[in-house]
PDB file of C-alpha atoms and ligand atoms in Angstrom:
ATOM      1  CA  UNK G 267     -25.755  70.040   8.816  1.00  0.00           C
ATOM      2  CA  UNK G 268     -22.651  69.662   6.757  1.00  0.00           C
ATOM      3  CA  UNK G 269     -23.626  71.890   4.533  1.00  0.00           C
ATOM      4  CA  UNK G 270     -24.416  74.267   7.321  1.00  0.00           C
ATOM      5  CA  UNK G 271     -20.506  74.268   8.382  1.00  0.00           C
ATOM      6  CA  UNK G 272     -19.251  74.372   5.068  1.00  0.00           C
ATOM      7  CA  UNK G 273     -21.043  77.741   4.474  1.00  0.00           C
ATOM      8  CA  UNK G 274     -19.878  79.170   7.742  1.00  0.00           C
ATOM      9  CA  UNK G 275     -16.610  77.947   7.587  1.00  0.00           C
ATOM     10  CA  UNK G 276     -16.525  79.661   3.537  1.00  0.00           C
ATOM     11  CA  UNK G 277     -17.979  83.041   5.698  1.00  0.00           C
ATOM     12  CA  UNK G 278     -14.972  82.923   7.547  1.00  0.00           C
ATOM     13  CA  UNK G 279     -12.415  82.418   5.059  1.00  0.00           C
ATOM     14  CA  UNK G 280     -13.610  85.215   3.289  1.00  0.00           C
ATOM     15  CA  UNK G 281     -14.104  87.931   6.002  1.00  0.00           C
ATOM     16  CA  UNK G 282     -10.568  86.957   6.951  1.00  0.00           C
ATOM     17  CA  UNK G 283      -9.308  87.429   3.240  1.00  0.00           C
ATOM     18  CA  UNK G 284     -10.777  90.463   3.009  1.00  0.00           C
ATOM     19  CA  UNK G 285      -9.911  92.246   5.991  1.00  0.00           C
ATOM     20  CA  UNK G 286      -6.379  91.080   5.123  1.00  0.00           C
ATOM     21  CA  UNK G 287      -6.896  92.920   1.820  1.00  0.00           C
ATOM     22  CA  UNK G 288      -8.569  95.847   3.606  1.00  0.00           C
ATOM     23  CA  UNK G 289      -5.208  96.112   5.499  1.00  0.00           C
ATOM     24  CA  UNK G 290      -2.999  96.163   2.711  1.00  0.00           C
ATOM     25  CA  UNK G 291      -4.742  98.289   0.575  1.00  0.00           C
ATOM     26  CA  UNK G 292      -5.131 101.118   3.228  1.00  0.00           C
ATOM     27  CA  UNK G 293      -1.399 100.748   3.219  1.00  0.00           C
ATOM     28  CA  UNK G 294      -0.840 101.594  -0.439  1.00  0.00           C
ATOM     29  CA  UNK G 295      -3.683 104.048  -1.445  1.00  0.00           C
ATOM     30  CA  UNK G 296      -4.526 106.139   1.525  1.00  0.00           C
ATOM     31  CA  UNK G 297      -3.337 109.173  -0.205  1.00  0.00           C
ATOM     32  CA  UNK G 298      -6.157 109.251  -2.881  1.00  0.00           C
ATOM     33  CA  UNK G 299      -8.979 108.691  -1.523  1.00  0.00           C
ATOM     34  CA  UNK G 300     -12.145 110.801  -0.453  1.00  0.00           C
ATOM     35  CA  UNK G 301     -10.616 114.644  -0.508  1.00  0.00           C
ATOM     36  CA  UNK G 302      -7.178 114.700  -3.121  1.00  0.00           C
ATOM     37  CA  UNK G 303      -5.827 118.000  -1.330  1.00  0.00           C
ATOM     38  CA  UNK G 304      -7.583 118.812   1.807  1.00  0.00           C
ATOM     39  CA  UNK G 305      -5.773 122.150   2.966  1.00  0.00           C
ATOM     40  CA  UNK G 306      -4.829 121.421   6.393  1.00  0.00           C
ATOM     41  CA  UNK G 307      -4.399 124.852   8.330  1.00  0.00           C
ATOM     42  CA  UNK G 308      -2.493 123.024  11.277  1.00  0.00           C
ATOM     43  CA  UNK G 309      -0.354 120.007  11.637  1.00  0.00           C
ATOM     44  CA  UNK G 310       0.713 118.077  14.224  1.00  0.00           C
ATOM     45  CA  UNK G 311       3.902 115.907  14.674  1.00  0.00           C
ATOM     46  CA  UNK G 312       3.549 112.746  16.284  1.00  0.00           C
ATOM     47  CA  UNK G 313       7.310 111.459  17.299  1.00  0.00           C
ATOM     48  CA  UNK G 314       7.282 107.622  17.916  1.00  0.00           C
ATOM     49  CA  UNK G 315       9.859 105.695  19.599  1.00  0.00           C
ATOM     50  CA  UNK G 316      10.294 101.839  21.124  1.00  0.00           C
ATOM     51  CA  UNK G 317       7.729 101.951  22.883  1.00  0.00           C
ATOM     52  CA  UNK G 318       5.995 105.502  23.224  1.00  0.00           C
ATOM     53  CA  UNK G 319       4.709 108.408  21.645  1.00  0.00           C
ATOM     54  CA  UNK G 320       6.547 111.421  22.757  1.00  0.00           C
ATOM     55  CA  UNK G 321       3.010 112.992  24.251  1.00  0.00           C
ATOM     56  CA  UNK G 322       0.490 111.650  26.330  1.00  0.00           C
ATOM     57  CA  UNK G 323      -2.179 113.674  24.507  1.00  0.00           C
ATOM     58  CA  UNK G 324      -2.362 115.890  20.995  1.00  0.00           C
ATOM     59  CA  UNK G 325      -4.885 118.876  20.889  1.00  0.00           C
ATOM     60  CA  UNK G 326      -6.526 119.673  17.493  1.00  0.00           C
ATOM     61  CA  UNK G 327      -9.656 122.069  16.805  1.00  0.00           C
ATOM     62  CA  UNK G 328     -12.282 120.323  15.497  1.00  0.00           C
ATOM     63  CA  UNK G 329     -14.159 120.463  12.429  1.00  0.00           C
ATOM     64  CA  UNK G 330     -10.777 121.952  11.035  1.00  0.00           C
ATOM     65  CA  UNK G 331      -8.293 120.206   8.306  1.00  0.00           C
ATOM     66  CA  UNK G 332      -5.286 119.202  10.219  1.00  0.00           C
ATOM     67  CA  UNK G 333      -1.986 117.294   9.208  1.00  0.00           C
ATOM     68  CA  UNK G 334      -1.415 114.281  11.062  1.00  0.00           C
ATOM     69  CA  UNK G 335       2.497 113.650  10.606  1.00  0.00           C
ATOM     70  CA  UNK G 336       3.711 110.490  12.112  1.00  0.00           C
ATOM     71  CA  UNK G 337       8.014 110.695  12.743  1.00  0.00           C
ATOM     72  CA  UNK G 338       9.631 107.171  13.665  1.00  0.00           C
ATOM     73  CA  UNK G 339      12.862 108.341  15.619  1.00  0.00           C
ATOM     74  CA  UNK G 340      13.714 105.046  16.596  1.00  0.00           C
ATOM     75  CA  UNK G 341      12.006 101.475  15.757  1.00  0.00           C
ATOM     76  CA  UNK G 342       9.028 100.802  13.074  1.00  0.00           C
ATOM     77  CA  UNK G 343       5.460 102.642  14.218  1.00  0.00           C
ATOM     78  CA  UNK G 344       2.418 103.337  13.076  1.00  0.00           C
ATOM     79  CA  UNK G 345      -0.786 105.757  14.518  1.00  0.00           C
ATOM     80  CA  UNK G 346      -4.018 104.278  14.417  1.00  0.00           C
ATOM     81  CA  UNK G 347      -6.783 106.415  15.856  1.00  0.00           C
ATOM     82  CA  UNK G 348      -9.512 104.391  17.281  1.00  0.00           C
ATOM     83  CA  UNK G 349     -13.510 105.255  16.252  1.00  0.00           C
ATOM     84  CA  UNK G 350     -12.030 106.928  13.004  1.00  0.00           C
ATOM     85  CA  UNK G 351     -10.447 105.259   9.524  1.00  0.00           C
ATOM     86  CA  UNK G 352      -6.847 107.041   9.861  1.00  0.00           C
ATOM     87  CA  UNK G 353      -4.249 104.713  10.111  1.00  0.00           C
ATOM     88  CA  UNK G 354      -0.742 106.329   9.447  1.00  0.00           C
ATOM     89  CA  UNK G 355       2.326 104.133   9.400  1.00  0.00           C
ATOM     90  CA  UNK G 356       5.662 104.427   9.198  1.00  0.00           C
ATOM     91  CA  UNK G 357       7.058 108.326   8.292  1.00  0.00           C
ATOM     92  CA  UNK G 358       3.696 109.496   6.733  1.00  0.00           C
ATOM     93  CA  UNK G 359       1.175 111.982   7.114  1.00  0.00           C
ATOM     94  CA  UNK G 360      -2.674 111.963   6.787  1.00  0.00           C
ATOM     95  CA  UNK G 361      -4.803 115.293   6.492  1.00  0.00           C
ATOM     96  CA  UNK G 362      -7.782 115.034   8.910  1.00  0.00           C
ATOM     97  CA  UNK G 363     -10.932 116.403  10.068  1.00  0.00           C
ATOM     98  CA  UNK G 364     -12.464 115.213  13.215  1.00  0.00           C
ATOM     99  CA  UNK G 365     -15.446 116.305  15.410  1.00  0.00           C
ATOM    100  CA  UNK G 366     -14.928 117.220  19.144  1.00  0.00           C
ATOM    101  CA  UNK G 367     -14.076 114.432  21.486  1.00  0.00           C
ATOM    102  CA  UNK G 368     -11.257 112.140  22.708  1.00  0.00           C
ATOM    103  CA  UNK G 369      -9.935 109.648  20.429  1.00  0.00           C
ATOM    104  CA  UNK G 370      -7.561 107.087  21.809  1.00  0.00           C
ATOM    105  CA  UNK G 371      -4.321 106.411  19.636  1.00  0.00           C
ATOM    106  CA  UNK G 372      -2.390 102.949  19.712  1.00  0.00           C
ATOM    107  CA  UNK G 373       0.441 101.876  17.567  1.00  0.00           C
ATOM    108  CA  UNK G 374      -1.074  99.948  14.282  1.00  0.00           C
ATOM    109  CA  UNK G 375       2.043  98.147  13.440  1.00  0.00           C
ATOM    110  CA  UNK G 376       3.687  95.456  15.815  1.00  0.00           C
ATOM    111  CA  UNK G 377       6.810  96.810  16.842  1.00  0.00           C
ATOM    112  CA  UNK G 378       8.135  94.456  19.802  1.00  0.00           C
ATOM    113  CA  UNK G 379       7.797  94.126  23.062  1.00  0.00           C
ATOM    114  CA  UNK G 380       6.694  97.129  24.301  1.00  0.00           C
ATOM    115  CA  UNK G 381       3.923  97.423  21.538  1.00  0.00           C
ATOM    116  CA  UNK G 382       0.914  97.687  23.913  1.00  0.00           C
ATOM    117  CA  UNK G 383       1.935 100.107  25.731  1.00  0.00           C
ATOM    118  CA  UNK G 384       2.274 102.399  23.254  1.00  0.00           C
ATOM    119  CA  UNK G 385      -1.041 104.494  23.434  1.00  0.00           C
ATOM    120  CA  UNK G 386      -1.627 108.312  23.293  1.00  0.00           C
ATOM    121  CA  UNK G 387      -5.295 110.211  22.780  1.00  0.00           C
ATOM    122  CA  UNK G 388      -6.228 112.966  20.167  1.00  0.00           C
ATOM    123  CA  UNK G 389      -8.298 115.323  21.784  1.00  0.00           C
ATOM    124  CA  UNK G 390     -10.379 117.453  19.581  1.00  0.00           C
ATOM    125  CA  UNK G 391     -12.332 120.655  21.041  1.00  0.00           C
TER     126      UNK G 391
HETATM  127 CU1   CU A 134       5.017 100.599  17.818  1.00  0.00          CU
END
């Protein structure tokens, strides 16, 4: 029974230690992974402020290299696009290719109090 616990409790620990590493290491390679230099043939700007993303929705083509450039005009943000593994923060960009659909964008680093409202979509078509 003890044992039981112990193991579970050791399952936790580590799946929290290594989504904290997960985290940080996104942070510091995400340039060199997968595809070196993708040639995007379009790129978006996505301007951030405290608390919203200057448009309620972006419009890429799909299946087509994009640049995802994230501008912080005021305060500390960060685009994280749900159902996909980009996750630009800060004054960064990201080269993407997505398939059609909607993808819903939130803000990936806590930036105050308005941080939950700030959500956007990507729509891809
Ligand atoms: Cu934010």
């Amino acid at each position: 029974m003890s044992k039981k616990l112990a193991l579970l409790l050791a399952a936790v620990v580590m799946m929290l230690t290594l989504s904290a590493c997960g985290g940080s290491n996104d942070n510091g390679s995400a340039g060199n992974e997968a595809s070196p230099a993708q040639e995007a043939s379009q790129e978006i700007v996505i301007k951030a402020t405290s608390w919203e993303f200057d448009q309620p929705e972006y419009v890429i083509p799909k299946d087509t290299p994009v640049k995802i450039t994230v501008e912080n005009l005021k305060g500390a943000h960060g685009v994280e696009v749900e159902g996909t593994d980009i996750n630009i923060r800060g004054n960064d960009s990201q080269v993407v290719t997505l398939k059609a659909g909607t993808y819903p964008i939130r803000c990936s680093i806590v930036c105050g109090a308005g941080h939950a409202q700030m959500v956007s979509k990507i729509t891809v078509k």
